[in-house]
PDB file of C-alpha atoms in Angstrom:
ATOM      1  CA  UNK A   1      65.424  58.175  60.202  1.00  0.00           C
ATOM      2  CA  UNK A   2      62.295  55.774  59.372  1.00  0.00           C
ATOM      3  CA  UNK A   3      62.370  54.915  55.710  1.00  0.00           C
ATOM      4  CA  UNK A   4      61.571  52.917  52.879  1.00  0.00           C
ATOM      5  CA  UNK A   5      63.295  53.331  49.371  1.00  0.00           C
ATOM      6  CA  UNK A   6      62.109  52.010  46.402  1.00  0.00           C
ATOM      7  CA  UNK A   7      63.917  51.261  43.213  1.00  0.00           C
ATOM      8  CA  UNK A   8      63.919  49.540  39.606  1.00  0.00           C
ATOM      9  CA  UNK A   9      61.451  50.947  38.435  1.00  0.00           C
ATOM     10  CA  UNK A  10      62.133  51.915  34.451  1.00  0.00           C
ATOM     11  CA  UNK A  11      60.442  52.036  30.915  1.00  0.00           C
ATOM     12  CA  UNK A  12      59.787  48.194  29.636  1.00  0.00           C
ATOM     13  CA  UNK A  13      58.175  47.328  26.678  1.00  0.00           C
ATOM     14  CA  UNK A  14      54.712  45.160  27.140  1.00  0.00           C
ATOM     15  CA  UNK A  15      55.480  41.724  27.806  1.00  0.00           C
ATOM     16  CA  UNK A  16      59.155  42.630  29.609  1.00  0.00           C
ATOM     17  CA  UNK A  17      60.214  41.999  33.033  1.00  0.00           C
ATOM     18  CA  UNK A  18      61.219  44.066  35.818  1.00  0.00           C
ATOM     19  CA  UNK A  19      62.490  43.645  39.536  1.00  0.00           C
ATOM     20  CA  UNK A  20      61.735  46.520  42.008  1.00  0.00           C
ATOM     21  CA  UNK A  21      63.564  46.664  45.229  1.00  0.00           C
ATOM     22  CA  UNK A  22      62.484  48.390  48.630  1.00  0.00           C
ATOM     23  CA  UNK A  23      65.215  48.792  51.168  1.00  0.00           C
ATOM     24  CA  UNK A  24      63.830  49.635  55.058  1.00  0.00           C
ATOM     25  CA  UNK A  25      66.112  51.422  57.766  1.00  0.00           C
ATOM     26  CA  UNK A  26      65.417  52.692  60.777  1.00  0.00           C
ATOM     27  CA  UNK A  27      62.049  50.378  61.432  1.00  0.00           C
ATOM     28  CA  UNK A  28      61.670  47.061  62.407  1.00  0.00           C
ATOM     29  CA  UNK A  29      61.398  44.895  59.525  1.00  0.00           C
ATOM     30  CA  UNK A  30      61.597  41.270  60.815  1.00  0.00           C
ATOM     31  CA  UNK A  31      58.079  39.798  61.390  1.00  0.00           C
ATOM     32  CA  UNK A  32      56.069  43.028  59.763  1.00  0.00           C
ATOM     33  CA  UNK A  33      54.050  42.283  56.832  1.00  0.00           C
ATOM     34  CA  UNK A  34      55.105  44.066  53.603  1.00  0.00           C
ATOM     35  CA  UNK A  35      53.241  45.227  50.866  1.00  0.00           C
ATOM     36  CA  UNK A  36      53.097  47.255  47.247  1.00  0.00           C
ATOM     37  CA  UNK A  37      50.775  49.582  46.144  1.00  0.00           C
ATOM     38  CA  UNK A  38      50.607  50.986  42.910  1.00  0.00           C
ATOM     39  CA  UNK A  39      49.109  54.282  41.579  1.00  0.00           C
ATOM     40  CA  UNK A  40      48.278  54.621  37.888  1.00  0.00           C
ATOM     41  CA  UNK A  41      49.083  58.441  36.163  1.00  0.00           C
ATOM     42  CA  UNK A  42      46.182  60.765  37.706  1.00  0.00           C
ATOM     43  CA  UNK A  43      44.013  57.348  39.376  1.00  0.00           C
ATOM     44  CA  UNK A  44      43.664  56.244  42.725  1.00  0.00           C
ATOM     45  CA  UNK A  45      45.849  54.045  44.864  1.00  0.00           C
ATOM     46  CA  UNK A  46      45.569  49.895  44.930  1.00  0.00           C
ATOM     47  CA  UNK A  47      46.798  47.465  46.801  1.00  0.00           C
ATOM     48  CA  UNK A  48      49.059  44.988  44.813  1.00  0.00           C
ATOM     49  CA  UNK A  49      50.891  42.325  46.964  1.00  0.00           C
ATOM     50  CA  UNK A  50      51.776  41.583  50.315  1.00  0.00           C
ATOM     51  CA  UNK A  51      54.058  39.225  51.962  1.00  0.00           C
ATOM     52  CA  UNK A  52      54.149  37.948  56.119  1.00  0.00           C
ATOM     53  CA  UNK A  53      56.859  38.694  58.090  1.00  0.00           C
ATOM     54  CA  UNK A  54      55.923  35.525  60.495  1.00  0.00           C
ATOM     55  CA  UNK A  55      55.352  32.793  57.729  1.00  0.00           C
ATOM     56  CA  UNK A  56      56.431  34.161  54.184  1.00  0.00           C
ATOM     57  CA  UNK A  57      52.912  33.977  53.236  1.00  0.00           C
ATOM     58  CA  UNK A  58      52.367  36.014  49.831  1.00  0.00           C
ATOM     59  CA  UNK A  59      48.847  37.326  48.871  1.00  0.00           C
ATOM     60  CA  UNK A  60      47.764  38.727  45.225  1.00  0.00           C
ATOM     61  CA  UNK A  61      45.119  41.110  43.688  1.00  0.00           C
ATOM     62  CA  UNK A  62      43.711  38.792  40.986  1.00  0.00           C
ATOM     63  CA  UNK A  63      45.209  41.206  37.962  1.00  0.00           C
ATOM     64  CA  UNK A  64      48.970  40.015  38.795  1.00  0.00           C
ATOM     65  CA  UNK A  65      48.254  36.606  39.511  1.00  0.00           C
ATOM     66  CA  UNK A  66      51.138  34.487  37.926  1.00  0.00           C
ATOM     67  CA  UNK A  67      52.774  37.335  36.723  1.00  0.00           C
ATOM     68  CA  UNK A  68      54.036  39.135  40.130  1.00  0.00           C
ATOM     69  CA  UNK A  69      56.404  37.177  42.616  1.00  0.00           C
ATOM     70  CA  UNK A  70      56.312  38.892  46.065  1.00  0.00           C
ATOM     71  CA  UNK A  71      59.898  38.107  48.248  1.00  0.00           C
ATOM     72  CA  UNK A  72      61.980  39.412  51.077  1.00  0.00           C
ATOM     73  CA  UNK A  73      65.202  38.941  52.438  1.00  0.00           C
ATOM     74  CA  UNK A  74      64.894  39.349  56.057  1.00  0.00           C
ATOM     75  CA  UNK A  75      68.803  39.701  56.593  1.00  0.00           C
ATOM     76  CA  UNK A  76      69.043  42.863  54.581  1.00  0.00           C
ATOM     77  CA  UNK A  77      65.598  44.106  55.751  1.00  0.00           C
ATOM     78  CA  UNK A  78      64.457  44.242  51.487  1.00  0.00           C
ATOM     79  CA  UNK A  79      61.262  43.607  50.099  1.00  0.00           C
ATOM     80  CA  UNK A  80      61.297  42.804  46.210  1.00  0.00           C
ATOM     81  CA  UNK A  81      58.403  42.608  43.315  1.00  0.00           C
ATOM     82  CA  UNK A  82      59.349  40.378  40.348  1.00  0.00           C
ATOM     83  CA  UNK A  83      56.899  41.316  37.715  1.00  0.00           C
ATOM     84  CA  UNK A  84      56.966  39.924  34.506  1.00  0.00           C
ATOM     85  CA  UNK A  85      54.627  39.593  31.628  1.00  0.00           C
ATOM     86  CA  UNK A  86      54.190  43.311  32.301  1.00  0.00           C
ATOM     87  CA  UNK A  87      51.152  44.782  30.542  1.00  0.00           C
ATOM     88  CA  UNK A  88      50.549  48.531  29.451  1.00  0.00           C
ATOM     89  CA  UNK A  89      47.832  48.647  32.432  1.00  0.00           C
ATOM     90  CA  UNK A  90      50.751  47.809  35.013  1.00  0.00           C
ATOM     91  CA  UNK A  91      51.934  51.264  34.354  1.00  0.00           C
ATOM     92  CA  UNK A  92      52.429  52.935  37.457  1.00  0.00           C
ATOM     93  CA  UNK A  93      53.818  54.563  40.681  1.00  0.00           C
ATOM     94  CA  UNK A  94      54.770  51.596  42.784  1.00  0.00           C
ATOM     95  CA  UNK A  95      54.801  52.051  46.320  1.00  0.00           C
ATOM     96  CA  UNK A  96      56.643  49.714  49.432  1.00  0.00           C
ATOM     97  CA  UNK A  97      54.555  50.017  52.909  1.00  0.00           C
ATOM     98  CA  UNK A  98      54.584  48.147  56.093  1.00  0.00           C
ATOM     99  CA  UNK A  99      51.860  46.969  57.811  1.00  0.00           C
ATOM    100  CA  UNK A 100      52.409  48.569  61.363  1.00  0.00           C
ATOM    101  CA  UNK A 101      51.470  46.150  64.298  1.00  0.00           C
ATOM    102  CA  UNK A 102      50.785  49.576  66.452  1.00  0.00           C
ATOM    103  CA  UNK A 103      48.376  51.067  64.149  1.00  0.00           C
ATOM    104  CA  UNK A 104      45.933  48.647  63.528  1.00  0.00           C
ATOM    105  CA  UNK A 105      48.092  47.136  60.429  1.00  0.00           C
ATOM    106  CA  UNK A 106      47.637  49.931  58.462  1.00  0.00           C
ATOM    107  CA  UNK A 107      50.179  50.994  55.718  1.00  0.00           C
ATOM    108  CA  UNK A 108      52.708  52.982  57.387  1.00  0.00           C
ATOM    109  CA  UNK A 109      55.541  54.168  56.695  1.00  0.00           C
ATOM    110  CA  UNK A 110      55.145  54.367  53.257  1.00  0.00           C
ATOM    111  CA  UNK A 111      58.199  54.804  50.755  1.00  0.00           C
ATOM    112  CA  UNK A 112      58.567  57.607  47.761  1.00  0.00           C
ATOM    113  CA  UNK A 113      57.144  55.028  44.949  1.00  0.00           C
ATOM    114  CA  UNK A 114      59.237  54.019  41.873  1.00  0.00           C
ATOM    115  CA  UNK A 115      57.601  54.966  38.534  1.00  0.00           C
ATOM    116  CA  UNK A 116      56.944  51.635  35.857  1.00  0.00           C
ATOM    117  CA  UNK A 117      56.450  52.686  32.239  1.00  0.00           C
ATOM    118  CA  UNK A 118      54.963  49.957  30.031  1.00  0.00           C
ATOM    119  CA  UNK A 119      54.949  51.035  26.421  1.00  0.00           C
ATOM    120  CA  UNK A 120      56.428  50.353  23.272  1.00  0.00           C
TER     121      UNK A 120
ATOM    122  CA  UNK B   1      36.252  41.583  46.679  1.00  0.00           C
ATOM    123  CA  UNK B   2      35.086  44.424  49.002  1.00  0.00           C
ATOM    124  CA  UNK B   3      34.299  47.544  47.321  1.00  0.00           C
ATOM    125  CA  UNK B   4      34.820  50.819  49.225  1.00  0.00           C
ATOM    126  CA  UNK B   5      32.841  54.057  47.943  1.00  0.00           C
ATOM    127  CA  UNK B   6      33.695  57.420  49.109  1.00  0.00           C
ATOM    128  CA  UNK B   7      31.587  60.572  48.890  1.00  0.00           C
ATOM    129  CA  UNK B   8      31.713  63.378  47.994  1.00  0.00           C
ATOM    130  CA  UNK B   9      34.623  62.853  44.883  1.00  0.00           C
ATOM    131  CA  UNK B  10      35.163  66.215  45.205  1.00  0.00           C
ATOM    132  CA  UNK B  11      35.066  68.315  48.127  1.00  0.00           C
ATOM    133  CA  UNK B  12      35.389  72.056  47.999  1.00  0.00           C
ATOM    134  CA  UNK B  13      35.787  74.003  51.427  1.00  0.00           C
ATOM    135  CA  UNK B  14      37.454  76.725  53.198  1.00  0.00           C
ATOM    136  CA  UNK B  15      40.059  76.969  55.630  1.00  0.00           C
ATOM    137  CA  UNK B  16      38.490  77.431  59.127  1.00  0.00           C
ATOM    138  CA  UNK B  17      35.992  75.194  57.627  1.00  0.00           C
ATOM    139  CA  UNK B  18      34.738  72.122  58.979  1.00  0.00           C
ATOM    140  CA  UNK B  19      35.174  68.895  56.114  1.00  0.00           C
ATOM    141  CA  UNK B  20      33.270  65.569  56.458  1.00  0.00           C
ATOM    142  CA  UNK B  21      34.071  62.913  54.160  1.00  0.00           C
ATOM    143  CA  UNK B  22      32.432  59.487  54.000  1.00  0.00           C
ATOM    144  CA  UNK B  23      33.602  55.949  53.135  1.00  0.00           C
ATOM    145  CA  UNK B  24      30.824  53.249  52.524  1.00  0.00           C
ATOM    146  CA  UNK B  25      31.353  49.808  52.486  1.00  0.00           C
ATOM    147  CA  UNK B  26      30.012  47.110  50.215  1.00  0.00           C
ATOM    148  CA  UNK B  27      29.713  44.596  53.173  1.00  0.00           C
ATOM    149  CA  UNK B  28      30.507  45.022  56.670  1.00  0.00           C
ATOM    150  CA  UNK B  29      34.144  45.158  57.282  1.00  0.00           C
ATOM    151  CA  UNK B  30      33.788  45.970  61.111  1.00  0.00           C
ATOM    152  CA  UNK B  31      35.759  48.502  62.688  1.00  0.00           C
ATOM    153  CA  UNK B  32      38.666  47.178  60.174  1.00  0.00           C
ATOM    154  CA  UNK B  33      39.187  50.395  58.161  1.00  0.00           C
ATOM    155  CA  UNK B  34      41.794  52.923  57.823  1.00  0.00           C
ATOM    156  CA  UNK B  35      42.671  56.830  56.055  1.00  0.00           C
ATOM    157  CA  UNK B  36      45.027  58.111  54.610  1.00  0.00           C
ATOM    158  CA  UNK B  37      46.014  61.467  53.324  1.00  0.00           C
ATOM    159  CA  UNK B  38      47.810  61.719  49.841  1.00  0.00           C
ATOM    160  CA  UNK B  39      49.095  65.521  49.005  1.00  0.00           C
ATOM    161  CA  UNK B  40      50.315  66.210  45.479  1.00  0.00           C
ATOM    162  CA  UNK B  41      53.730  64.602  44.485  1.00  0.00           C
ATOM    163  CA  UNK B  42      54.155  63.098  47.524  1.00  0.00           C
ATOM    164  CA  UNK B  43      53.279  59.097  49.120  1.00  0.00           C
ATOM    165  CA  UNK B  44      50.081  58.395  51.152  1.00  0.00           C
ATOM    166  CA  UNK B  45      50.119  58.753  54.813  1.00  0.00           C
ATOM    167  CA  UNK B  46      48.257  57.094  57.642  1.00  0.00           C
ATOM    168  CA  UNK B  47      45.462  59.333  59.614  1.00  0.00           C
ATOM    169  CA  UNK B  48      43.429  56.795  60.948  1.00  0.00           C
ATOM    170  CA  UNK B  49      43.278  53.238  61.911  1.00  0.00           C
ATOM    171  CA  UNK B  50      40.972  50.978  63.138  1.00  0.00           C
ATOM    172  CA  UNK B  51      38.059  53.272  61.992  1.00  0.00           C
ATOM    173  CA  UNK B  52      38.520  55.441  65.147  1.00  0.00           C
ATOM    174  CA  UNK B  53      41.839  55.964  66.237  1.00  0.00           C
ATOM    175  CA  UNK B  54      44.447  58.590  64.989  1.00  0.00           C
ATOM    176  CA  UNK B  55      47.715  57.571  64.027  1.00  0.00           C
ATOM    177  CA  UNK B  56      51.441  58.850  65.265  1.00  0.00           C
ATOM    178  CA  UNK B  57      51.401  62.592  64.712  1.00  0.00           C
ATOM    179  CA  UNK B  58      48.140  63.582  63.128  1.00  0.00           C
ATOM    180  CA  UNK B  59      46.757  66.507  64.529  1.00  0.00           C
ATOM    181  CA  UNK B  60      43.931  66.083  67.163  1.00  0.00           C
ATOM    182  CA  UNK B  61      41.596  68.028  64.391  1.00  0.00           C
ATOM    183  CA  UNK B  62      40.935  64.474  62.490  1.00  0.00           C
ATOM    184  CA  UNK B  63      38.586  62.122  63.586  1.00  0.00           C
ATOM    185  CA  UNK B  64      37.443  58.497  62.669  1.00  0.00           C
ATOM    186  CA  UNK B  65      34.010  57.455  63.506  1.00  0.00           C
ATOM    187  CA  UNK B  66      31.637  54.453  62.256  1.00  0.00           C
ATOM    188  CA  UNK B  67      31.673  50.557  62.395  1.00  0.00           C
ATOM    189  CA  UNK B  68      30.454  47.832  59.912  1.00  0.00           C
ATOM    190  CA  UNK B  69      29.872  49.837  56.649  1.00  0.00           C
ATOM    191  CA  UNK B  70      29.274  53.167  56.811  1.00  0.00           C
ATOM    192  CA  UNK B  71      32.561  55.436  58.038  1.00  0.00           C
ATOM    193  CA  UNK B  72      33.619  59.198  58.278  1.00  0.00           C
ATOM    194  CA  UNK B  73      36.630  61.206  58.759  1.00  0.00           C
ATOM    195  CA  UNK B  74      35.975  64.348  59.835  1.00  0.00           C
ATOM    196  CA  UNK B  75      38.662  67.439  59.918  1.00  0.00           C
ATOM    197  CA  UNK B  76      36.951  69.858  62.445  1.00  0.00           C
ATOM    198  CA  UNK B  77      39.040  73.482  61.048  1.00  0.00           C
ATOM    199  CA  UNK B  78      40.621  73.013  57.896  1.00  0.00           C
ATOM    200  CA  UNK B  79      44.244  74.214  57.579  1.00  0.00           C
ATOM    201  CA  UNK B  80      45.696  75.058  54.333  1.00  0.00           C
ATOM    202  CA  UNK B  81      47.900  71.802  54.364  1.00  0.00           C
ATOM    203  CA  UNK B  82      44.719  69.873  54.279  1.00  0.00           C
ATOM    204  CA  UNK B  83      43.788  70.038  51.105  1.00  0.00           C
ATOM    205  CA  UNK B  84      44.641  67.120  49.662  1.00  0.00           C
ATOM    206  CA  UNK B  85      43.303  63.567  48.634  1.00  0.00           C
ATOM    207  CA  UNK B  86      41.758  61.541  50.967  1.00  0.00           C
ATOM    208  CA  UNK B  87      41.485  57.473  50.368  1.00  0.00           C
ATOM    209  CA  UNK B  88      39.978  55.175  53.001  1.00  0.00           C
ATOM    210  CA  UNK B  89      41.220  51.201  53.037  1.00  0.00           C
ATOM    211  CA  UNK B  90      39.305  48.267  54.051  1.00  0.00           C
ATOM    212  CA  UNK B  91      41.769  45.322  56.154  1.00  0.00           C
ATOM    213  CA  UNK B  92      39.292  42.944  56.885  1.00  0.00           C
ATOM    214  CA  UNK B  93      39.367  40.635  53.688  1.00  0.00           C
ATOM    215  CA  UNK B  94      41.614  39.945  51.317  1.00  0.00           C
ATOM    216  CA  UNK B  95      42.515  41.583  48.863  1.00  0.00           C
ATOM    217  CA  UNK B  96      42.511  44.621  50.419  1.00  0.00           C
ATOM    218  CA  UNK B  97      40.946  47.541  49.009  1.00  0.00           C
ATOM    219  CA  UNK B  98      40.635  51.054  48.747  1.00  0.00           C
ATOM    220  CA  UNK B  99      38.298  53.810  47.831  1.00  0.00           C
ATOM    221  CA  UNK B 100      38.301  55.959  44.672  1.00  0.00           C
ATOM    222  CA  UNK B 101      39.189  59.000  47.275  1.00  0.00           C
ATOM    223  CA  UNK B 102      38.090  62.254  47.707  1.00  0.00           C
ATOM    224  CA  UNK B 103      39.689  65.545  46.452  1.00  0.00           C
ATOM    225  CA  UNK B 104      39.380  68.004  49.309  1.00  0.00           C
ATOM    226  CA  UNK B 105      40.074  71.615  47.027  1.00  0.00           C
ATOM    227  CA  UNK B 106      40.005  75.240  47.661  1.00  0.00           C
ATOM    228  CA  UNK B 107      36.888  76.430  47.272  1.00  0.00           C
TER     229      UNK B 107
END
């Protein structure tokens, strides 16, 4: 079975830290781009980070600059999002997808999304 | 940053109807633009890539169509497992971006 599993996410107090994991089986993983999208309570989706799967190349939306740190361990197929300095506006359903070579690189498969909770 | 605006927000139709849904672009992003399909509780899936062409699996009733700025998705007979949020997604610039969606209800 295709699939992506997220995990980590928890309730963090503003200015905490927290790792979220995304394990892939059953897809190729070597060489595809990964990314994270995140989905605030009730709002729409956006995309967060992405890393290459031929160079390691990372890539940012300006909001987590400095504070997010996109990796992946190729041997265990995992994608991981370091995020620290966390901020109540981080709050969110965070979401792993690959970017498929056969569809155009869009987001797919997509996994079940981890929730983040930043509050005191 | 490319900024993706979808119309209607809210869309309320039938089933057996016919739903068009449109995705402008702030600048042209070619034919680089994808849709997805979000029902409640559950993660977004992948309609349409490359403005035009249908993903793995999705039902022959969804279309693509447009180039440069202006796109639509179009679901020719809506079934009840349609109704859902739809969100299109811009690949051609970093960072990439997505529209504010649009909620296709039961009207």
């Amino acid at each position: 079975e295709v699939q992506l599993l997220e995990s980590g996410g928890d309730l963090v107090q503003p200015g905490g830290s927290l790792r979220l994991s995304c394990a892939a089986s059953g897809l190729s993983f070597r060489g595809y781009t990964m990314t994270w999208v995140r989905q605030a309570p009730g709002k729409g989706l956006e995309w967060v980070s992405a890393i290459s799967g031929s160079d390691g190349t990372t890539y940012y939306i300006d909001s987590v600059k400095g504070r997010f740190t996109i990796s992946r361990d190729d041997s265990k197929s995992m994608v991981y999002l370091q995020m620290n300095s966390l901020r109540a506006e981080d709050t969110a359903v965070y979401y792993c997808a690959r970017r498929d070579l056969a569809s155009g690189l869009g987001f797919d498969p997509w996994g079940q999304g981890t929730l983040v909770t930043v509050s005191s | 940053e490319i900024v993706l605006t979808q119309s209607p927000d809210i869309l309320p139709l039938s089933p057996g109807e016919r739903a068009t849904l449109s995705c402008r672009a702030s600048q042209s992003v070619t034919f680089k633009l994808a849709w997805y399909q979000q029902r409640p509780g559950q993660a977004p899936r992948l309609l349409i890539y490359d403005a035009s062409n249908r993903a793995t699996g999705i039902p022959a009733r969804f279309t693509g169509s447009g180039s440069g700025t202006d796109f639509t998705l179009t679901i020719s007979s809506l079934e009840p497992e349609d109704f859902a949020v739809y969100y299109c997604q811009q690949r051609y610039d970093w960072p990439i971006t997505f529209g504010q969606g649009t909620r296709l209800e039961t009207k």
